[in-house]
Amino acid sequence: MTISTSSEFAIEINGLTKNYGDKFAVAGIDLTVSKGEIFALLGPNGAGKTTTVEILEGFRNLSSGEIKVLGFDPATKGEAGRSWRNKIGIVLQSTTDAADLTVQETVEHFSHYYKNPRDVDEVIDEVGLREKAKEFARNLSGGQRRRLDVALGIIGSPELLFLDEPTTGFDPEARRAFWDLLNKLRSEGTTIFLTTHYLDEAEALADRVGVIANGKIIEIAPPATLGNRANAPARITWLENGKIQEIESINPTAEVQKLMSRLSGEIPQLQIIRPNLEDIYLRMIGENR
Ligand code: ATP
């Protein structure tokens, strides 16, 4: 793969490596993310997700390979200057240091760094911090601090938003609200690159997911087809002779038809269980240890 000059992609990665001594945190990654796409990078602890994201953000230098983020190499400071930074929103894994400012003041303060900031009040509402707007940032709970991080990531109306494990510490309601927010940003054309440990999050949000282990991409696919999921055998269970019976089949409809004629009608406690994204992911990771 060679890096193209077209603007179809927000991110282009070609043969990316990053080593610390003889340890390869990233061991040769090829990946493109289209403009307007939500791409989720999944992988176990230490797989290389944060390293990859921080290289794309320009916070770490690569060892070898070629990358372009919104058309520029993030490491080439002269090339990817202030106007490039203006188009990029970042939510790092570690939370922002809270100065002696309220939530409102913090968001306001950060909005001045950008050329076309979003409306401060709107962003505070979007991340669900309205009731805490006058609270000092240092008094927020862990999940609320994370929401403030997200607010600071989106305040600059980014074209491309990086989110490194954004919903860690969110309660279920806050996560759902956050998903709605990301879907809204996507509908406005924002490209989103996120890392997450939550498989349901990847499934709910991502157009494509990349699974990474030991610094290498195992597979990139839409969540519905990852790991040949669509063709994976389904488990069929039902009640017969006082016991739950179970079979696995790649043709569950045909099996159910057979059962229907054998049991003449309603099949007691019938369930057809497809592997979910977590099952598929764990299998892939297990095979790549
Ligand atoms: P997590 O899910 O735990 O956040 P990750 O996929 O983000 O993990 P990275 O933080 O990218 O993983 O780390 C990848 C590997 O690189 C790990 O083995 C880590 O120990 C190693 N590593 C990262 N930064 C450094 C560093 N500055 N010096 C040495 N090794 C490092």
CSV table of C-alpha atoms and ligand atoms in Angstrom, one decimal:
chain,number,residue,atom,x,y,z
A,1,MET,CA,0.0,0.0,0.0
A,2,THR,CA,1.2,3.5,-0.8
A,3,ILE,CA,0.0,6.7,0.8
A,4,SER,CA,-2.2,8.5,-1.6
A,5,THR,CA,-2.6,12.2,-2.0
A,6,SER,CA,-6.4,12.0,-2.3
A,7,SER,CA,-8.5,13.5,0.5
A,8,GLU,CA,-10.8,10.5,0.8
A,9,PHE,CA,-9.1,9.3,3.9
A,10,ALA,CA,-8.8,11.1,7.2
A,11,ILE,CA,-6.1,8.7,8.4
A,12,GLU,CA,-3.6,6.7,6.3
A,13,ILE,CA,-1.1,4.4,8.0
A,14,ASN,CA,1.4,2.4,6.1
A,15,GLY,CA,3.8,0.0,7.7
A,16,LEU,CA,3.8,1.7,11.1
A,17,THR,CA,6.2,0.5,13.8
A,18,LYS,CA,7.2,1.7,17.2
A,19,ASN,CA,9.8,0.0,19.2
A,20,TYR,CA,11.2,0.6,22.7
A,21,GLY,CA,14.6,-1.1,22.6
A,22,ASP,CA,13.9,-4.6,21.2
A,23,LYS,CA,10.2,-4.5,22.3
A,24,PHE,CA,7.8,-3.6,19.4
A,25,ALA,CA,4.7,-1.8,20.8
A,26,VAL,CA,3.5,-1.4,17.3
A,27,ALA,CA,4.8,-4.1,14.9
A,28,GLY,CA,3.8,-3.0,11.4
A,29,ILE,CA,0.3,-1.6,10.9
A,30,ASP,CA,-1.5,-0.7,7.7
A,31,LEU,CA,-4.8,1.0,8.1
A,32,THR,CA,-7.0,3.7,6.5
A,33,VAL,CA,-9.9,5.5,8.0
A,34,SER,CA,-12.3,7.3,5.7
A,35,LYS,CA,-13.6,10.8,6.3
A,36,GLY,CA,-16.9,10.6,8.2
A,37,GLU,CA,-16.2,7.1,9.5
A,38,ILE,CA,-16.3,5.9,13.1
A,39,PHE,CA,-13.4,3.5,13.5
A,40,ALA,CA,-12.8,1.6,16.8
A,41,LEU,CA,-9.5,0.0,17.7
A,42,LEU,CA,-10.0,-3.0,20.1
A,43,GLY,CA,-7.3,-5.0,21.8
A,44,PRO,CA,-6.2,-6.3,25.2
A,45,ASN,CA,-4.0,-4.3,27.6
A,46,GLY,CA,-0.6,-3.6,26.1
A,47,ALA,CA,-1.7,-4.4,22.5
A,48,GLY,CA,-0.5,-1.0,21.2
A,49,LYS,CA,-3.6,1.0,21.0
A,50,THR,CA,-2.5,4.1,22.9
A,51,THR,CA,0.9,4.1,21.2
A,52,THR,CA,-0.8,4.1,17.8
A,53,VAL,CA,-3.3,6.8,18.7
A,54,GLU,CA,-0.6,9.0,20.3
A,55,ILE,CA,1.6,8.7,17.2
A,56,LEU,CA,-1.4,9.8,15.1
A,57,GLU,CA,-2.0,12.7,17.4
A,58,GLY,CA,1.7,13.8,17.1
A,59,PHE,CA,2.5,13.1,20.7
A,60,ARG,CA,5.0,10.2,20.0
A,61,ASN,CA,7.4,9.7,17.2
A,62,LEU,CA,7.1,6.6,15.0
A,63,SER,CA,10.1,4.2,14.5
A,64,SER,CA,9.3,3.4,10.9
A,65,GLY,CA,6.5,3.6,8.4
A,66,GLU,CA,4.4,6.5,6.9
A,67,ILE,CA,1.3,8.2,8.3
A,68,LYS,CA,-0.9,10.9,7.2
A,69,VAL,CA,-3.6,12.5,9.4
A,70,LEU,CA,-5.8,14.9,7.5
A,71,GLY,CA,-3.2,14.9,4.8
A,72,PHE,CA,-0.2,15.7,7.0
A,73,ASP,CA,2.5,13.8,8.9
A,74,PRO,CA,1.8,14.8,12.5
A,75,ALA,CA,5.5,14.5,13.4
A,76,THR,CA,6.5,17.2,10.9
A,77,LYS,CA,5.7,20.2,13.0
A,78,GLY,CA,6.3,22.7,10.3
A,79,GLU,CA,3.9,21.0,7.9
A,80,ALA,CA,1.3,20.0,10.4
A,81,GLY,CA,1.1,23.3,12.2
A,82,ARG,CA,-1.6,25.2,14.0
A,83,SER,CA,-4.3,24.9,11.4
A,84,TRP,CA,-3.9,21.1,11.5
A,85,ARG,CA,-4.2,21.1,15.3
A,86,ASN,CA,-7.3,23.2,15.0
A,87,LYS,CA,-9.0,20.5,13.0
A,88,ILE,CA,-8.2,17.8,15.5
A,89,GLY,CA,-9.9,17.0,18.8
A,90,ILE,CA,-8.2,14.8,21.4
A,91,VAL,CA,-9.4,12.9,24.5
A,92,LEU,CA,-6.3,11.3,26.0
A,93,GLN,CA,-6.5,8.2,28.2
A,94,SER,CA,-5.3,10.1,31.2
A,95,THR,CA,-7.6,12.7,32.5
A,96,THR,CA,-7.0,16.5,32.2
A,97,ASP,CA,-5.3,18.2,35.1
A,98,ALA,CA,-8.0,20.4,36.7
A,99,ALA,CA,-6.8,23.9,37.5
A,100,ASP,CA,-8.7,26.1,39.9
A,101,LEU,CA,-11.5,26.6,37.3
A,102,THR,CA,-15.1,25.6,37.2
A,103,VAL,CA,-16.5,23.3,34.5
A,104,GLN,CA,-17.9,26.4,32.6
A,105,GLU,CA,-14.6,28.3,32.9
A,106,THR,CA,-12.5,25.3,31.8
A,107,VAL,CA,-14.6,24.7,28.7
A,108,GLU,CA,-14.6,28.5,28.0
A,109,HIS,CA,-10.9,28.7,28.4
A,110,PHE,CA,-10.2,25.9,26.0
A,111,SER,CA,-12.7,27.3,23.5
A,112,HIS,CA,-10.3,30.3,23.0
A,113,TYR,CA,-7.6,28.0,21.5
A,114,TYR,CA,-9.7,27.2,18.5
A,115,LYS,CA,-10.7,29.2,15.4
A,116,ASN,CA,-14.3,27.8,15.2
A,117,PRO,CA,-15.3,26.7,18.7
A,118,ARG,CA,-18.6,25.1,19.4
A,119,ASP,CA,-21.0,27.0,21.7
A,120,VAL,CA,-19.7,26.5,25.3
A,121,ASP,CA,-23.2,26.0,26.9
A,122,GLU,CA,-24.2,23.6,24.2
A,123,VAL,CA,-21.1,21.5,24.7
A,124,ILE,CA,-21.7,21.4,28.5
A,125,ASP,CA,-25.3,20.3,27.9
A,126,GLU,CA,-24.2,17.7,25.3
A,127,VAL,CA,-21.8,16.0,27.8
A,128,GLY,CA,-24.4,16.1,30.6
A,129,LEU,CA,-22.5,18.5,32.9
A,130,ARG,CA,-25.2,21.3,33.1
A,131,GLU,CA,-25.8,20.7,36.8
A,132,LYS,CA,-22.1,20.8,37.5
A,133,ALA,CA,-21.3,23.9,35.3
A,134,LYS,CA,-20.5,26.0,38.3
A,135,GLU,CA,-18.6,23.3,40.2
A,136,PHE,CA,-14.8,23.4,40.4
A,137,ALA,CA,-13.4,20.8,38.0
A,138,ARG,CA,-11.3,19.3,40.7
A,139,ASN,CA,-14.5,18.4,42.7
A,140,LEU,CA,-16.0,16.3,40.0
A,141,SER,CA,-16.3,12.5,40.2
A,142,GLY,CA,-14.2,10.3,38.0
A,143,GLY,CA,-17.0,9.8,35.4
A,144,GLN,CA,-17.8,13.5,35.5
A,145,ARG,CA,-14.1,14.4,34.9
A,146,ARG,CA,-14.1,12.1,31.9
A,147,ARG,CA,-17.1,13.9,30.5
A,148,LEU,CA,-15.2,17.2,30.9
A,149,ASP,CA,-12.4,15.6,29.0
A,150,VAL,CA,-14.8,14.8,26.2
A,151,ALA,CA,-16.2,18.4,26.3
A,152,LEU,CA,-12.6,19.7,25.8
A,153,GLY,CA,-12.1,17.2,23.0
A,154,ILE,CA,-15.1,18.5,21.0
A,155,ILE,CA,-15.1,22.2,21.9
A,156,GLY,CA,-13.0,23.1,18.8
A,157,SER,CA,-15.5,21.6,16.3
A,158,PRO,CA,-12.9,19.0,15.2
A,159,GLU,CA,-13.0,17.4,11.8
A,160,LEU,CA,-11.2,14.4,13.3
A,161,LEU,CA,-11.8,13.3,16.9
A,162,PHE,CA,-9.5,10.9,18.7
A,163,LEU,CA,-10.9,9.2,21.8
A,164,ASP,CA,-8.7,6.9,23.9
A,165,GLU,CA,-11.0,4.8,26.1
A,166,PRO,CA,-13.5,7.7,26.4
A,167,THR,CA,-16.2,6.1,28.5
A,168,THR,CA,-14.1,4.5,31.2
A,169,GLY,CA,-15.8,5.4,34.5
A,170,PHE,CA,-19.1,6.4,32.9
A,171,ASP,CA,-22.3,5.0,34.4
A,172,PRO,CA,-24.6,3.2,31.9
A,173,GLU,CA,-26.8,6.3,31.3
A,174,ALA,CA,-23.8,8.5,30.6
A,175,ARG,CA,-22.4,6.0,28.1
A,176,ARG,CA,-25.7,5.9,26.2
A,177,ALA,CA,-25.8,9.7,26.2
A,178,PHE,CA,-22.2,9.7,25.0
A,179,TRP,CA,-23.0,7.3,22.2
A,180,ASP,CA,-25.9,9.7,21.1
A,181,LEU,CA,-23.4,12.5,21.1
A,182,LEU,CA,-20.9,10.6,18.9
A,183,ASN,CA,-23.7,9.7,16.5
A,184,LYS,CA,-24.6,13.3,16.3
A,185,LEU,CA,-21.0,14.3,15.6
A,186,ARG,CA,-20.8,11.7,12.9
A,187,SER,CA,-24.0,13.0,11.3
A,188,GLU,CA,-22.3,16.4,11.2
A,189,GLY,CA,-19.4,14.8,9.3
A,190,THR,CA,-16.9,14.3,12.1
A,191,THR,CA,-14.4,11.4,11.6
A,192,ILE,CA,-14.0,9.5,14.9
A,193,PHE,CA,-11.1,7.2,15.9
A,194,LEU,CA,-11.6,5.6,19.2
A,195,THR,CA,-10.1,2.9,21.4
A,196,THR,CA,-12.3,1.0,23.7
A,197,HIS,CA,-12.5,-2.1,25.9
A,198,TYR,CA,-16.2,-2.2,25.6
A,199,LEU,CA,-17.4,-4.5,22.9
A,200,ASP,CA,-21.0,-3.2,23.1
A,201,GLU,CA,-19.6,0.3,22.5
A,202,ALA,CA,-17.7,-0.7,19.4
A,203,GLU,CA,-20.8,-2.6,18.2
A,204,ALA,CA,-23.1,0.4,18.8
A,205,LEU,CA,-20.9,3.0,17.3
A,206,ALA,CA,-18.3,1.8,14.9
A,207,ASP,CA,-18.6,1.5,11.1
A,208,ARG,CA,-15.5,-0.7,11.3
A,209,VAL,CA,-13.4,-2.2,14.1
A,210,GLY,CA,-9.8,-3.1,14.0
A,211,VAL,CA,-8.6,-5.8,16.4
A,212,ILE,CA,-5.0,-5.4,17.5
A,213,ALA,CA,-2.8,-7.8,19.6
A,214,ASN,CA,0.9,-7.7,20.2
A,215,GLY,CA,1.2,-4.6,18.0
A,216,LYS,CA,-0.3,-6.2,14.9
A,217,ILE,CA,-3.8,-5.9,13.4
A,218,ILE,CA,-5.5,-9.2,13.4
A,219,GLU,CA,-8.5,-8.1,11.4
A,220,ILE,CA,-10.4,-5.0,10.3
A,221,ALA,CA,-14.1,-5.4,9.5
A,222,PRO,CA,-17.6,-4.1,10.3
A,223,PRO,CA,-18.7,-5.4,13.7
A,224,ALA,CA,-21.4,-7.6,12.1
A,225,THR,CA,-18.9,-9.5,10.0
A,226,LEU,CA,-15.8,-9.5,12.2
A,227,GLY,CA,-14.2,-13.0,12.7
A,228,ASN,CA,-16.6,-14.5,10.1
A,229,ARG,CA,-19.2,-13.8,12.7
A,230,ALA,CA,-22.1,-13.9,10.2
A,231,ASN,CA,-21.3,-17.5,9.3
A,232,ALA,CA,-20.4,-18.7,12.8
A,233,PRO,CA,-22.5,-21.6,14.1
A,234,ALA,CA,-25.5,-20.7,16.1
A,235,ARG,CA,-26.4,-22.6,19.3
A,236,ILE,CA,-30.0,-23.9,19.4
A,237,THR,CA,-31.5,-24.9,22.7
A,238,TRP,CA,-34.9,-26.2,23.6
A,239,LEU,CA,-36.7,-28.2,26.2
A,240,GLU,CA,-37.4,-31.8,25.5
A,241,ASN,CA,-38.0,-34.8,27.8
A,242,GLY,CA,-37.7,-32.5,30.8
A,243,LYS,CA,-34.2,-31.4,29.8
A,244,ILE,CA,-32.6,-28.5,27.9
A,245,GLN,CA,-31.2,-29.9,24.7
A,246,GLU,CA,-28.5,-28.1,22.7
A,247,ILE,CA,-27.0,-28.4,19.2
A,248,GLU,CA,-24.7,-26.1,17.1
A,249,SER,CA,-25.5,-25.5,13.5
A,250,ILE,CA,-24.6,-23.2,10.7
A,251,ASN,CA,-28.2,-23.7,9.3
A,252,PRO,CA,-30.3,-23.0,12.4
A,253,THR,CA,-33.5,-22.3,10.3
A,254,ALA,CA,-33.3,-25.8,8.8
A,255,GLU,CA,-32.7,-27.3,12.3
A,256,VAL,CA,-35.7,-25.4,13.7
A,257,GLN,CA,-37.9,-26.7,10.9
A,258,LYS,CA,-36.9,-30.2,11.7
A,259,LEU,CA,-37.6,-29.7,15.3
A,260,MET,CA,-41.0,-28.2,14.5
A,261,SER,CA,-42.1,-31.2,12.5
A,262,ARG,CA,-40.7,-33.6,15.1
A,263,LEU,CA,-42.3,-31.9,18.0
A,264,SER,CA,-45.4,-30.9,15.9
A,265,GLY,CA,-45.7,-27.2,16.6
A,266,GLU,CA,-44.4,-25.0,19.3
A,267,ILE,CA,-40.9,-25.8,20.4
A,268,PRO,CA,-40.7,-25.4,24.2
A,269,GLN,CA,-38.2,-22.7,25.4
A,270,LEU,CA,-36.6,-22.4,21.9
A,271,GLN,CA,-33.5,-20.2,21.8
A,272,ILE,CA,-31.2,-19.5,18.9
A,273,ILE,CA,-28.0,-17.9,20.2
A,274,ARG,CA,-25.5,-16.3,17.9
A,275,PRO,CA,-22.0,-15.5,19.1
A,276,ASN,CA,-21.9,-11.8,20.1
A,277,LEU,CA,-19.0,-9.5,19.3
A,278,GLU,CA,-17.4,-10.3,22.7
A,279,ASP,CA,-17.4,-14.0,22.0
A,280,ILE,CA,-15.8,-13.4,18.6
A,281,TYR,CA,-13.2,-11.0,19.9
A,282,LEU,CA,-12.2,-13.2,22.8
A,283,ARG,CA,-11.7,-16.1,20.4
A,284,MET,CA,-9.6,-13.9,18.1
A,285,ILE,CA,-7.4,-12.7,20.9
A,286,GLY,CA,-7.1,-16.2,22.3
A,287,GLU,CA,-5.9,-17.5,19.0
A,288,ASN,CA,-3.3,-14.7,18.8
A,289,ARG,CA,-1.6,-15.0,22.1
B,1,ATP,P1,-4.2,-0.5,27.4
B,1,ATP,O1,-5.4,-1.2,26.9
B,1,ATP,O2,-3.7,-1.1,28.7
B,1,ATP,O3,-4.3,1.0,27.5
B,1,ATP,P2,-2.6,-0.3,24.9
B,1,ATP,O4,-3.1,-1.2,23.9
B,1,ATP,O5,-3.0,1.1,24.8
B,1,ATP,O6,-3.0,-0.9,26.4
B,1,ATP,P3,0.1,0.7,24.8
B,1,ATP,O7,0.0,1.7,25.9
B,1,ATP,O8,0.1,1.2,23.4
B,1,ATP,O9,-1.0,-0.4,24.9
B,1,ATP,O10,1.4,-0.2,25.0
B,1,ATP,C1,1.9,-1.2,24.1
B,1,ATP,C2,3.2,-1.8,24.7
B,1,ATP,O11,4.2,-0.8,24.6
B,1,ATP,C3,3.1,-2.3,26.1
B,1,ATP,O12,3.7,-3.5,26.2
B,1,ATP,C4,3.8,-1.2,26.9
B,1,ATP,O13,4.4,-1.7,28.0
B,1,ATP,C5,4.8,-0.7,25.9
B,1,ATP,N1,5.2,0.7,26.1
B,1,ATP,C6,4.4,1.8,25.9
B,1,ATP,N2,5.0,2.9,26.2
B,1,ATP,C7,6.3,2.6,26.5
B,1,ATP,C8,7.4,3.4,26.8
B,1,ATP,N3,7.4,4.7,26.9
B,1,ATP,N4,8.6,2.7,27.1
B,1,ATP,C9,8.6,1.3,27.0
B,1,ATP,N5,7.6,0.6,26.7
B,1,ATP,C10,6.4,1.2,26.4
